[in-house]
Coordinates of C-alpha atoms in Angstrom, one line a residue:
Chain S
X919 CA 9.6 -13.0 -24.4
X920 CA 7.5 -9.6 -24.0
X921 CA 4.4 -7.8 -23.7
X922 CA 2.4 -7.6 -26.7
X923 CA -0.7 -5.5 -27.9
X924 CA -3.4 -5.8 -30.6
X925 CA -5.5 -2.9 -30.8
X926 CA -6.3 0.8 -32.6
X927 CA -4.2 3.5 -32.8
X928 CA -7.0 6.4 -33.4
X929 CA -7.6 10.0 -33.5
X930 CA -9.8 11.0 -31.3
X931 CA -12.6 13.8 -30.9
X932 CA -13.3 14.5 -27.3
X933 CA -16.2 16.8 -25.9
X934 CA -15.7 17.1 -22.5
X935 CA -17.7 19.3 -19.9
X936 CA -15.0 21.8 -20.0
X937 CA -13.3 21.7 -23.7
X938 CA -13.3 20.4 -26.8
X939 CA -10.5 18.8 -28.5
X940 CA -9.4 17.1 -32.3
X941 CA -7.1 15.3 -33.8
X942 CA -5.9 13.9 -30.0
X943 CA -3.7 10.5 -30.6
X944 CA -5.6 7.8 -28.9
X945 CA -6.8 4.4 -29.3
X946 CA -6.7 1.1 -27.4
X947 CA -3.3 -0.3 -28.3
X948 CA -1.9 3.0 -27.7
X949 CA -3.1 3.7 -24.5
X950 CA -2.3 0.2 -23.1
X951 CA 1.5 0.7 -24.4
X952 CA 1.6 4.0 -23.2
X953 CA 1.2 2.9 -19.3
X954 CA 2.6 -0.4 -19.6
X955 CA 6.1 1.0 -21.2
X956 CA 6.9 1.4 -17.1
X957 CA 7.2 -2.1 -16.3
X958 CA 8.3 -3.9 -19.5
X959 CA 9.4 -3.9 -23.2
X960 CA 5.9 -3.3 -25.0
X961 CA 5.2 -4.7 -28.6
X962 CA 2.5 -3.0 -30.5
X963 CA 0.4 -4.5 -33.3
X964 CA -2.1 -2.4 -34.8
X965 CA -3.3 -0.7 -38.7
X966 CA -2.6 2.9 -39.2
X967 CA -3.4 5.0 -42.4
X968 CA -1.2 6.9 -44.4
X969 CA -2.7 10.0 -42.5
X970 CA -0.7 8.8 -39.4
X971 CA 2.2 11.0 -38.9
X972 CA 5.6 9.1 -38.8
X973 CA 6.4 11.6 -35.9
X974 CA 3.4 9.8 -33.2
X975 CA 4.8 6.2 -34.0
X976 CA 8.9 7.8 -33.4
X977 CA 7.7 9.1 -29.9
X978 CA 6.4 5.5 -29.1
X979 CA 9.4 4.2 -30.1
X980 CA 11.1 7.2 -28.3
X981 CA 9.7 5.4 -25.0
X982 CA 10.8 1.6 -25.8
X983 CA 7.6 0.8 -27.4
X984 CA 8.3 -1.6 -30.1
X985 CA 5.9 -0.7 -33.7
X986 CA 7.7 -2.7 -36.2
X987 CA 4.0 -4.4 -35.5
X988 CA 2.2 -1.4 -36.8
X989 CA 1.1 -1.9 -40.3
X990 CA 0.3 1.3 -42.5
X991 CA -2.2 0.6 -44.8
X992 CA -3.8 2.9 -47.6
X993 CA -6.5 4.7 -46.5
X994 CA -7.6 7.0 -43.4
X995 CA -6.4 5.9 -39.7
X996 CA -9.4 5.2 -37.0
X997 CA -11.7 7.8 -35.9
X998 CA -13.8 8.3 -32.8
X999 CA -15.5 11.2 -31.6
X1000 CA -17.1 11.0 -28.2
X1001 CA -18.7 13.4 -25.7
X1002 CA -18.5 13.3 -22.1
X1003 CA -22.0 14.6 -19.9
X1004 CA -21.3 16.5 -16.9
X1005 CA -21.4 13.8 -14.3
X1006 CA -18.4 12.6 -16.3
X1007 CA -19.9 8.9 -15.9
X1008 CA -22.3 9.4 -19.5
X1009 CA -20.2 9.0 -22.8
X1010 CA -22.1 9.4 -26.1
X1011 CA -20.2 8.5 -29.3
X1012 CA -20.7 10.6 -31.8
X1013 CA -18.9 8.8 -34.3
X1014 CA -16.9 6.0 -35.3
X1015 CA -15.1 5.9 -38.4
X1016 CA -13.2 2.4 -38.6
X1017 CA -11.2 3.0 -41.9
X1018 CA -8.2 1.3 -42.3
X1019 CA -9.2 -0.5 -39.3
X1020 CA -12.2 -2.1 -41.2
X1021 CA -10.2 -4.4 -42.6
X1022 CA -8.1 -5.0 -40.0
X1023 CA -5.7 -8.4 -40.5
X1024 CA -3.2 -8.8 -37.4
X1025 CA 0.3 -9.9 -39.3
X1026 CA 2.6 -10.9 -36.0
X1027 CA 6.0 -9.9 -37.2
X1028 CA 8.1 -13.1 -36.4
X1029 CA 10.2 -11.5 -33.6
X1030 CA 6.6 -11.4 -31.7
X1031 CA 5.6 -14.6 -32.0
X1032 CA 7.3 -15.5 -28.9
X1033 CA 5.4 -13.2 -26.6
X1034 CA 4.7 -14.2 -23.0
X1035 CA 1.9 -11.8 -22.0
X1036 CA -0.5 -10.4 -24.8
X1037 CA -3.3 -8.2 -24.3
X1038 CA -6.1 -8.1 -27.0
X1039 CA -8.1 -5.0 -26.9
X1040 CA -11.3 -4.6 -27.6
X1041 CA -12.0 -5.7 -31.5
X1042 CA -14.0 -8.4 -33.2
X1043 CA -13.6 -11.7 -31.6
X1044 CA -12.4 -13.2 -34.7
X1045 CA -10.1 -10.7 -35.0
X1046 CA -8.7 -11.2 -31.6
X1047 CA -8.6 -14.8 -32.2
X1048 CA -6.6 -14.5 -35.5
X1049 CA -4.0 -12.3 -33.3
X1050 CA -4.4 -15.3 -30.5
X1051 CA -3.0 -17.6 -32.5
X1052 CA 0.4 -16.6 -33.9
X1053 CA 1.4 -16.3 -30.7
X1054 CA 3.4 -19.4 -29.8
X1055 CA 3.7 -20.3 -26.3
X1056 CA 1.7 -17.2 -24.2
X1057 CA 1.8 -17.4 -20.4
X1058 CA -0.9 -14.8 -19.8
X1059 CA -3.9 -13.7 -22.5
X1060 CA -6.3 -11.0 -21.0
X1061 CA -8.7 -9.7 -23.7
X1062 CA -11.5 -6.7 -23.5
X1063 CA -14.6 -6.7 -25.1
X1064 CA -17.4 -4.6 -25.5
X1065 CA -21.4 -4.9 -25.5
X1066 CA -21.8 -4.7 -29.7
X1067 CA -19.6 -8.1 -29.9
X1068 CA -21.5 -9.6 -26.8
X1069 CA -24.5 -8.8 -29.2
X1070 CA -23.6 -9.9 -32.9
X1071 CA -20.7 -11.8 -32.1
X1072 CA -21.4 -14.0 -29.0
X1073 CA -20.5 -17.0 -30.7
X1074 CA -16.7 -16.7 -31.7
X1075 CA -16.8 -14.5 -28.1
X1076 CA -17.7 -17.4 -26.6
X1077 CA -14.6 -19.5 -28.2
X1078 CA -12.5 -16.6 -27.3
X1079 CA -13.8 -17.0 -23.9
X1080 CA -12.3 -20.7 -23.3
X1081 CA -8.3 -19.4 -24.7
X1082 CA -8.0 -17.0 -22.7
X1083 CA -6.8 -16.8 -18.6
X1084 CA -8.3 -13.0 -18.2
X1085 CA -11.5 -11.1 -19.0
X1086 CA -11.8 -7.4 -18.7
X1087 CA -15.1 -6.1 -18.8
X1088 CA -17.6 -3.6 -17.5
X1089 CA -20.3 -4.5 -15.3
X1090 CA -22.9 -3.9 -17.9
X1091 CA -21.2 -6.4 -19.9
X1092 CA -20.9 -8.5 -17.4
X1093 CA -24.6 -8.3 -16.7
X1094 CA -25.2 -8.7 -20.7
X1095 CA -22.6 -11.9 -21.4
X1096 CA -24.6 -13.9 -18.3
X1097 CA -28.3 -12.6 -17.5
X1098 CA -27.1 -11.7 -13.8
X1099 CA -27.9 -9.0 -12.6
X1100 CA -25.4 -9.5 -9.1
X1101 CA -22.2 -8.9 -10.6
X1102 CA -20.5 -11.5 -8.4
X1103 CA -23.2 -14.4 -9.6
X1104 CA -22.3 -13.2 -13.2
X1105 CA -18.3 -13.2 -12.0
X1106 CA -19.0 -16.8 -10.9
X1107 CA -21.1 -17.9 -14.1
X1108 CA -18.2 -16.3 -16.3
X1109 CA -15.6 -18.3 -14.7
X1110 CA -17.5 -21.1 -16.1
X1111 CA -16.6 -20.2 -19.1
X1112 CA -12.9 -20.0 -19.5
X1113 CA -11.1 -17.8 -18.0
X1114 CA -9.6 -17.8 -15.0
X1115 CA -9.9 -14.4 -13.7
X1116 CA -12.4 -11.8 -14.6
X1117 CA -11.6 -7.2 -13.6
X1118 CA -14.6 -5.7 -13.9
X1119 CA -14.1 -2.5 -14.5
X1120 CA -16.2 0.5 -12.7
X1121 CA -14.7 3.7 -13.8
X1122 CA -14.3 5.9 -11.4
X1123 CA -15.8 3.3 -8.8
X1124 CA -12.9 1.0 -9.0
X1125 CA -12.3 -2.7 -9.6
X1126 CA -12.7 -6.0 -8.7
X1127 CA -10.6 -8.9 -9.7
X1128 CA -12.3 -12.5 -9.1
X1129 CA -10.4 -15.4 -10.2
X1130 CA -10.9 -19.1 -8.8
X1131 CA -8.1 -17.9 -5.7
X1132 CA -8.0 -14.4 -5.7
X1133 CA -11.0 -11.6 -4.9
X1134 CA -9.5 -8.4 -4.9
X1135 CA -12.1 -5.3 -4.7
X1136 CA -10.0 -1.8 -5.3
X1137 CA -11.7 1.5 -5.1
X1138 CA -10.0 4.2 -7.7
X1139 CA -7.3 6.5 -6.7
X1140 CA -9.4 10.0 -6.5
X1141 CA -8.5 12.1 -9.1
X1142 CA -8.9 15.7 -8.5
X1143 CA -9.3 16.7 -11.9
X1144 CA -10.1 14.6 -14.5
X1145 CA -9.5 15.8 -18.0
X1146 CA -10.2 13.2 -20.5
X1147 CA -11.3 9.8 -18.7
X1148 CA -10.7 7.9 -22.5
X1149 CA -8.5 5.3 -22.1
X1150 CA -9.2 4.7 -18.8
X1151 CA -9.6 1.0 -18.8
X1152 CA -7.2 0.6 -21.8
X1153 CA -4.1 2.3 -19.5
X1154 CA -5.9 0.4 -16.9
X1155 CA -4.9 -3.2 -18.2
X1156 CA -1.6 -1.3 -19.5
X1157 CA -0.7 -1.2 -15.9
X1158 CA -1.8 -4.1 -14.8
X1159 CA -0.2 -6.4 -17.4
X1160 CA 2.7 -4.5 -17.5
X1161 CA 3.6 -5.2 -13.7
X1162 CA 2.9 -9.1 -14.2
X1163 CA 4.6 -9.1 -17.2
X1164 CA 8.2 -6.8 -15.6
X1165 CA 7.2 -9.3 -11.9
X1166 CA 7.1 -12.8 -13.7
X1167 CA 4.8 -13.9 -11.0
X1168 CA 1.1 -14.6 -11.6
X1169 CA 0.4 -15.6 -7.7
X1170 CA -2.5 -13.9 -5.9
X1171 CA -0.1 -11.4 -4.2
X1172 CA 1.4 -10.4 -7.6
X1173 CA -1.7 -9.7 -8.8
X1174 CA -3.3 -7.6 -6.0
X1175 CA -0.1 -5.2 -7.2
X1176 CA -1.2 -5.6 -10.7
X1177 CA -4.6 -4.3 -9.8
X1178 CA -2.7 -1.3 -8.1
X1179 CA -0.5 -0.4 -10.7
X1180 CA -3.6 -0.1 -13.2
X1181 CA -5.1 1.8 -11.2
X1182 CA -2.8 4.3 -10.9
X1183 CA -1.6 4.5 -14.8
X1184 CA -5.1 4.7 -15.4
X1185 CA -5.6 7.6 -12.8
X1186 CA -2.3 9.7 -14.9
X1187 CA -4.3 9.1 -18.2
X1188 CA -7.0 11.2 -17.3
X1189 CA -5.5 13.9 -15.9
X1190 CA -4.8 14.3 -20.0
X1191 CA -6.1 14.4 -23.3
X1192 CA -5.4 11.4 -25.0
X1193 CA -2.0 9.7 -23.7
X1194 CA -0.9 13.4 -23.1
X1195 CA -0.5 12.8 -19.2
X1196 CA 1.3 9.1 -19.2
X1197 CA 3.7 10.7 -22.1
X1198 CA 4.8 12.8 -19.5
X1199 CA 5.2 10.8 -16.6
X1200 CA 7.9 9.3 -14.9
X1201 CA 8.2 6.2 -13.2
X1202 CA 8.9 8.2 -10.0
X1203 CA 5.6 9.9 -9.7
X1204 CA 4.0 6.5 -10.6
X1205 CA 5.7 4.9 -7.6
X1206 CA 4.7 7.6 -5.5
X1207 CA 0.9 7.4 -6.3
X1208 CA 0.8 3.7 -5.7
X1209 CA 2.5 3.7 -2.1
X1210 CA 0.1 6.7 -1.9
X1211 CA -2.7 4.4 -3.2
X1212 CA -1.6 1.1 -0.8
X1213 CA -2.0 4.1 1.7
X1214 CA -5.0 4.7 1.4
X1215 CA -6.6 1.4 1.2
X1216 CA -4.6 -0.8 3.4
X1217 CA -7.1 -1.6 6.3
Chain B
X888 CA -19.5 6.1 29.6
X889 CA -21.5 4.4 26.7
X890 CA -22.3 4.8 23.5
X891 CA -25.5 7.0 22.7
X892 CA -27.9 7.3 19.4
X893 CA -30.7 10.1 19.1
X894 CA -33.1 9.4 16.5
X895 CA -35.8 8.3 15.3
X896 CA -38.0 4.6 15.5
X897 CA -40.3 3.9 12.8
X898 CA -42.5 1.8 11.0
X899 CA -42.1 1.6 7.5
X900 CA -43.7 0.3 4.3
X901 CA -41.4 -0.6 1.8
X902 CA -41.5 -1.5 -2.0
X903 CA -38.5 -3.6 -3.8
X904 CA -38.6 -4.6 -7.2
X905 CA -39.3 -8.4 -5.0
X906 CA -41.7 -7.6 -2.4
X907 CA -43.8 -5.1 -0.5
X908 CA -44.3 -5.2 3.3
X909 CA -45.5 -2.6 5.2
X910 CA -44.9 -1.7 9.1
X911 CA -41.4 -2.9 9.0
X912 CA -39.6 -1.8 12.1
X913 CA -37.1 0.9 10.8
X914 CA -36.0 4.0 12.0
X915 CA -32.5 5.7 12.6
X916 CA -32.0 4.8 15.8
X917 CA -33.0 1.3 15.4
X918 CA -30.7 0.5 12.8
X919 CA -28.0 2.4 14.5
X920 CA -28.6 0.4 17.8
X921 CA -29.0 -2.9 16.5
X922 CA -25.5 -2.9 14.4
X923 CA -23.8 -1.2 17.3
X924 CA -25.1 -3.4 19.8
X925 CA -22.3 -6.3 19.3
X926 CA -19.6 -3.8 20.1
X927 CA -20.7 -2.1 23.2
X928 CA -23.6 -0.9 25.5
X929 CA -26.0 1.1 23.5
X930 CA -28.7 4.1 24.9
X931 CA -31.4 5.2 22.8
X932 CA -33.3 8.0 22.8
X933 CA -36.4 9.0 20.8
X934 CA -39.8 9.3 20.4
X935 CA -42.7 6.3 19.6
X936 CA -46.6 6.6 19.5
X937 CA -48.7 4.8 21.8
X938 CA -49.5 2.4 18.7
X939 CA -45.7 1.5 19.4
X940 CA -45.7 -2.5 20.3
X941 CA -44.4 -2.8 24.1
X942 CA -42.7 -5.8 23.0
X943 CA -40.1 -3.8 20.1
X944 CA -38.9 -2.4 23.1
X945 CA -38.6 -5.7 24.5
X946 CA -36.8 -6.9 21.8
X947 CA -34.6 -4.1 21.4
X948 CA -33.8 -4.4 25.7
X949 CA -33.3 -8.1 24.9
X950 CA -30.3 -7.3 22.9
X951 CA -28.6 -5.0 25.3
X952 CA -30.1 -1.8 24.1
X953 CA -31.0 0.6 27.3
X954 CA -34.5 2.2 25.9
X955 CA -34.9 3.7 28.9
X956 CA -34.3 7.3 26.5
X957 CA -37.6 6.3 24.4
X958 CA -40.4 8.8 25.3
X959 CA -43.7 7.4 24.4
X960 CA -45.6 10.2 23.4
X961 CA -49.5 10.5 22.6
X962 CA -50.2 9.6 18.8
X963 CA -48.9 7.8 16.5
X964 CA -45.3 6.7 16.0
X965 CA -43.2 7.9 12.8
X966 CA -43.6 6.3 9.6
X967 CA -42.1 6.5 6.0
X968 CA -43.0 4.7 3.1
X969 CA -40.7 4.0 -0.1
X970 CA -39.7 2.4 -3.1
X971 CA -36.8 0.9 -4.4
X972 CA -36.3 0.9 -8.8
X973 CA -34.7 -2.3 -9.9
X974 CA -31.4 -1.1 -9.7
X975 CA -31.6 -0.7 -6.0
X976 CA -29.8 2.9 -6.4
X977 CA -32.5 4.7 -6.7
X978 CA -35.1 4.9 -3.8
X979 CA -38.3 7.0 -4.1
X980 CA -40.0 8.6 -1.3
X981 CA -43.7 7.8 -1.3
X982 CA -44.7 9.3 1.8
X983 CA -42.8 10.5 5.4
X984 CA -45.3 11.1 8.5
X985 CA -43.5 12.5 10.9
X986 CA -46.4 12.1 13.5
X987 CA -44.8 12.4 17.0
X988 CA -41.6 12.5 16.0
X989 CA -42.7 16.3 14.5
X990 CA -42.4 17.8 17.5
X991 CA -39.9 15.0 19.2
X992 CA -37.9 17.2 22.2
X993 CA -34.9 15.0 23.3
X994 CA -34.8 15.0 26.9
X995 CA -31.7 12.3 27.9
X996 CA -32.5 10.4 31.3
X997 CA -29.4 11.4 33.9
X998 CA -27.6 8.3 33.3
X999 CA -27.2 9.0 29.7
X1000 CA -25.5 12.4 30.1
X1001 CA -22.1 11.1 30.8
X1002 CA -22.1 9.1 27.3
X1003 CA -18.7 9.3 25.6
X1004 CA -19.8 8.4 22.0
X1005 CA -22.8 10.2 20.6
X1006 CA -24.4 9.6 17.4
X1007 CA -27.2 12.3 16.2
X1008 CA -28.8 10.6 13.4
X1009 CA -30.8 12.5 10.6
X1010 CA -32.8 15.2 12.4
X1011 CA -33.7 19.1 12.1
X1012 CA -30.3 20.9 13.6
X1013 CA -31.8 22.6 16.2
X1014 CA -32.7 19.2 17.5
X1015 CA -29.7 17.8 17.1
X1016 CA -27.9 20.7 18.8
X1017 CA -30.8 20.0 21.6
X1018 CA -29.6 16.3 22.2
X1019 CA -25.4 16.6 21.9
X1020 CA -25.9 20.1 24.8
X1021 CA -27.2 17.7 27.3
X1022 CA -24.2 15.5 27.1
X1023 CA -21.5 16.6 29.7
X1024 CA -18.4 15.7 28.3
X1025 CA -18.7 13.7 24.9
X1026 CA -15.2 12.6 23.3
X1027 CA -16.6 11.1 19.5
X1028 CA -19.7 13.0 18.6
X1029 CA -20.9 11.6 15.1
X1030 CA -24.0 13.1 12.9
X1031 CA -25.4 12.4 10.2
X1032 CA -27.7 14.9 8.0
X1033 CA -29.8 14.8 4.8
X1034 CA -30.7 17.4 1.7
X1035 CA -33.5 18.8 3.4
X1036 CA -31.3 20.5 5.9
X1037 CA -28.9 22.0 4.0
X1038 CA -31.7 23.3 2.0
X1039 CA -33.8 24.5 4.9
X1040 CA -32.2 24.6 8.0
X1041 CA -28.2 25.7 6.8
X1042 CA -27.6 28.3 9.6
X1043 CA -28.3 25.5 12.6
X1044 CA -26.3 23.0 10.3
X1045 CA -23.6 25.1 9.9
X1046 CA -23.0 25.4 14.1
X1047 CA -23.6 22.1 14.8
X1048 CA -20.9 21.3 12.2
X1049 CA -18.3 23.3 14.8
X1050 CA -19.7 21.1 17.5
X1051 CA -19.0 18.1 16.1
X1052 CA -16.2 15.7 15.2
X1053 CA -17.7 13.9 12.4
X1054 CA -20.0 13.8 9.7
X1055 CA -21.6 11.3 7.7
X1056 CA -22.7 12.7 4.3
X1057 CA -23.7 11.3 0.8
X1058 CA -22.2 12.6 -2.4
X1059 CA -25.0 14.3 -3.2
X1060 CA -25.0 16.4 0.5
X1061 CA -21.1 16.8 0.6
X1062 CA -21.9 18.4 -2.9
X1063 CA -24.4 20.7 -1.6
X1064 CA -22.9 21.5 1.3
X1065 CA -19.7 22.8 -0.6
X1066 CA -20.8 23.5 -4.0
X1067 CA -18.0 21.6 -5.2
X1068 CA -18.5 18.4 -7.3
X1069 CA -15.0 17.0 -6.4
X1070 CA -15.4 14.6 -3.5
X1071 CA -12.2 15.3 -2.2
X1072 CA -12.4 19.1 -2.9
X1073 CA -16.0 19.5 -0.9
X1074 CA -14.2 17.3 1.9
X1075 CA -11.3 19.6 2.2
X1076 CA -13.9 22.4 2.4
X1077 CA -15.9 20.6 4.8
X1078 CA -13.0 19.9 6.8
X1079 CA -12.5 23.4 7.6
X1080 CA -16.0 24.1 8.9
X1081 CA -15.4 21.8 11.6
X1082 CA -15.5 18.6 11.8
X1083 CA -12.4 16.4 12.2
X1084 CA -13.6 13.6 9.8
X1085 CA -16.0 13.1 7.0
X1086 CA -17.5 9.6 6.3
X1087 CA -18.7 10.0 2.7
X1088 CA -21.4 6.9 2.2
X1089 CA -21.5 5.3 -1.7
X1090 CA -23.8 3.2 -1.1
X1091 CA -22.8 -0.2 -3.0
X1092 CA -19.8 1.4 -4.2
X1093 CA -18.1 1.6 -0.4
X1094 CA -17.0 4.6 1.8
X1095 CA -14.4 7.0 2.4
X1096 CA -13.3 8.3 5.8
X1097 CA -11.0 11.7 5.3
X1098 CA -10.1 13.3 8.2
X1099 CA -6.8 15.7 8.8
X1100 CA -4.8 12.4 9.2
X1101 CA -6.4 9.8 7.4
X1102 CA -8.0 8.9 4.1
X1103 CA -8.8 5.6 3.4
X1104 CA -11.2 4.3 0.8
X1105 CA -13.3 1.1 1.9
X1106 CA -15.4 -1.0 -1.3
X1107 CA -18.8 -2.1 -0.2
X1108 CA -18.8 -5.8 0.8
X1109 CA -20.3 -7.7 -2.6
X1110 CA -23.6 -8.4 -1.1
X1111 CA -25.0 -11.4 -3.3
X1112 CA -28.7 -11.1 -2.2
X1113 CA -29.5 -7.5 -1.2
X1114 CA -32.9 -7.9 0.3
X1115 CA -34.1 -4.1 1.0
X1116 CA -31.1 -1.2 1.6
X1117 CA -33.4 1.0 4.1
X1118 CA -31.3 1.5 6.8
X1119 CA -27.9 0.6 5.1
X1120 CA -26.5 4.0 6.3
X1121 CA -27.4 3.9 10.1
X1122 CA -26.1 0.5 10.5
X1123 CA -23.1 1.6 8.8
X1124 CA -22.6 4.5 12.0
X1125 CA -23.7 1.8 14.3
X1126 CA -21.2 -0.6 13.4
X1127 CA -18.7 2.1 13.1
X1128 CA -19.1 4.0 16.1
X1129 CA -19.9 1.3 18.2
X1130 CA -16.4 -0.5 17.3
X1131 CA -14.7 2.7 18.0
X1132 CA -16.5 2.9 21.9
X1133 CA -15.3 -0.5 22.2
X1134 CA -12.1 0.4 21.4
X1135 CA -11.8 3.2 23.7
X1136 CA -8.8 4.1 20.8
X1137 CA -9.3 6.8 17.9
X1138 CA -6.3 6.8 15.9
X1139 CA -6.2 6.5 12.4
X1140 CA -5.9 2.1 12.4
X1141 CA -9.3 2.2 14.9
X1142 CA -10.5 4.6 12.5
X1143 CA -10.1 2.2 10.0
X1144 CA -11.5 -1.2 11.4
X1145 CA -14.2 1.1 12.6
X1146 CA -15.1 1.4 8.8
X1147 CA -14.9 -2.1 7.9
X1148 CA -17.1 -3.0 10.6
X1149 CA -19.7 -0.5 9.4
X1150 CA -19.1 -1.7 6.2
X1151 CA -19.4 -5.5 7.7
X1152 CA -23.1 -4.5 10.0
X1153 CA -24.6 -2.5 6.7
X1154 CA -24.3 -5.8 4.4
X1155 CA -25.8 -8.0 7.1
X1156 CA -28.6 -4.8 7.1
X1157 CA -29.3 -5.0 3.6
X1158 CA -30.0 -8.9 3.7
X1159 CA -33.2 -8.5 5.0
X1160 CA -36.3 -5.9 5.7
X1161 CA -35.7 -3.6 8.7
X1162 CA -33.4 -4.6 11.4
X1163 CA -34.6 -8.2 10.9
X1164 CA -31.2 -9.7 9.6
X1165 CA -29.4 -7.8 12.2
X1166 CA -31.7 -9.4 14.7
X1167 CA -31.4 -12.9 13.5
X1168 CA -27.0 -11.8 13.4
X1169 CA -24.6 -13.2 15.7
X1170 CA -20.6 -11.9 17.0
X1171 CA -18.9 -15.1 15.3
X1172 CA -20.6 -14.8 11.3
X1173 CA -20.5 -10.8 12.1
X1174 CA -16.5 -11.4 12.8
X1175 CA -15.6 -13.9 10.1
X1176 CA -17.5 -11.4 7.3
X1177 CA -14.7 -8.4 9.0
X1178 CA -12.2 -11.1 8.2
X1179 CA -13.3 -11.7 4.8
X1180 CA -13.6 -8.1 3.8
X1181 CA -10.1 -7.6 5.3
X1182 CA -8.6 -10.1 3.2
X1183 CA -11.0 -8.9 0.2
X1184 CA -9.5 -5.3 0.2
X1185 CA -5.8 -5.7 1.5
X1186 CA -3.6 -5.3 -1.4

């Protein structure tokens, strides 16, 4: 009946202008079900090594995240090190370790199986296919991608593509998955595909939704000072899947606030290292942002 | 009582990653005028060559546009040349002739001394300053500035910023102008060296209007076919300020119509070269594209 994940938990190495941090607890999965915890019961699904300390998956649970999904497997947990220009809008990985991750099976535990909403982070498509399918009965499947599958693995992407009712994507990938250049042609030509809505994501730009009823553009909630902008889009579709998933209602309307909600999770994460700011927050300040938000872009 | 643009007309010769056409009608004030035009009566004032066809004036007349404020000087009229890189962001100054326009003195006719809305488009201060001391008793005085300035000319800047009650800025200027890189940090600091607003232009990422009480954040409208973005910026004023002389009504929800018509006259700008698609643009498509970017960015 819930929310479920598939993704990383990682350790991240972050260069930023201003600092320089290691060992900071990130990753896709853990991101999503750190800002989506707000709205609904999360269920996590993920591979950790034996490196991962019992004390990061208790302070998930400590927030209602489920992780009897999170299998700990011999080895080293994922590893990416990444460093942010000054402009804040280059990121250069430096490197990514996939360890345990490498082999990466997702085993639904039975209790899961009847998940309404399920986000698939970014991961091989076969992968997030293989995830896909033990779920029983889903109401909503949104999946992320990234340009490396869009280039090795367009096939099985492309199968992906027709299962699912949500794309998130950037608009390079965007550009990449269709040849179009115009991001709302290659909106259009993506719709084709599969799914029924499309967020394309543009960092500190905003978002657009484009489904078959709904166009929704949303600029970003301005942060004053950004910390750590890793995450982003994974707190990003945290939010916005944790609303529909707490509302029960996919209409247009419902998903405007959606669009919202990611927003502003995604805005908290980066005021952090890591999941550092939405570990702290309370569903208060969230509230506050998005009226403050809906203030300020509410013709 | 009208509305009133000081600036410049041009020819220019423009490079897209489509097409090359030279002696394009362009200029500040022309854009400006043209997008304002379906809001309310428009006086220009600037300079033009005697190589300046009788019948742009014509045209421009034609539309409601009191030229009566264009001096036509001996010599040839302004012209800038440029090129646009396939991403459309970046634009490459090939060459700018100032030509009459170098030593352009605005002197406004009688009749245009008792406008009410004044925009001073991109111009050297002092000149600025010049134009906005002839008006008697302005109530929305708008400008707009470029790098240039606040490298050269920061002094004159700096008091026609206490004279004004707006400014339209890029980025890049509201960064140089402050030395801050936060957006919303270098408009707080601009707010306090004058002005009552700041309109801070993104180009195809949308707009932001932050004044002491109102912020709101405006996405560009998805333009599918952008056809050359000279221009974009003017007709974004001219839209804006001629909604607000329309109006007759400042407050913070004129304020922000005003941007969604500016954003509304700068898409139908970028569909074609010069003013042309402004030209060719009529009140009923101009208000159902208001209507669809209303309903595009209302959550």
């Amino acid at each position: 009946m819930g929310l479920l994940v598939v993704g990383t938990l990682a350790f991240d190495a972050i260069e930023t202008p201003f600092e320089r941090r290691t060992e900071v607890l990130g990753g896709s999965a853990t991101h999503f079900a750190h800002a989506a915890r707000f709205f609904a019961p999360v269920e996590l699904v993920g591979v950790v090594g034996t490196d991962f300390p019992d004390q990061a998956l208790r302070a998930l649970e400590q927030r209602g995240i489920d992780v009897r999904g999170v299998e700990i497997a011999p080895g080293k947990t994922f590893r990416w090190s990444g460093r942010y220009e000054a402009d804040w809008n280059t990121r250069v990985t430096l490197a990514t370790e996939l360890n345990v991750f490498e082999r990466f099976d997702p085993k639904l535990p039975e209790a899961y199986r009847s998940a309404r909403y399920l986000f698939l982070a970014n991961a091989e498509p076969c992968v997030q296919m293989k995830a896909l399918e033990q779920v029983t009965a889903p109401e909503l499947v949104v999946a992320d991608t990234m340009n490396l599958w869009i280039d090795i693995r367009l096939k099985d992407l492309e199968e992906l593509l027709q299962r699912i009712d949500g794309l998130v994507v950037n608009e390079e990938e965007a550009r990449m998955l269709t040849g179009k250049r115009n991001l709302f042609q290659a909106a259009r030509a993506l719709l084709e595909r599969g799914p029924e809505f499309l967020i394309v994501k543009k960092g500190e730009h905003g978002a657009f939704l484009i489904g078959r009823d709904v166009r929704f553009a949303l600029p970003a909630y301005p942060v004053e000072e950004v910390v750590d902008p890793t995450g982003a889009g994974d707190s990003f579709a945290g939010g916005f899947m944790g609303y529909l998933a707490g509302a029960k209602d996919l209409r247009p309307g419902s998903l405007r606030r959606a669009m919202l909600y990611g927003t502003v999770t995604a805005s908290f994460c980066v005021e952090g290292f890591g999941v550092e700011a939405l570990e702290r927050l309370e569903k208060p300040r969230l509230e506050a942002r998005f009226q403050e938000l809906a203030s300020l872009v509410t013709p």
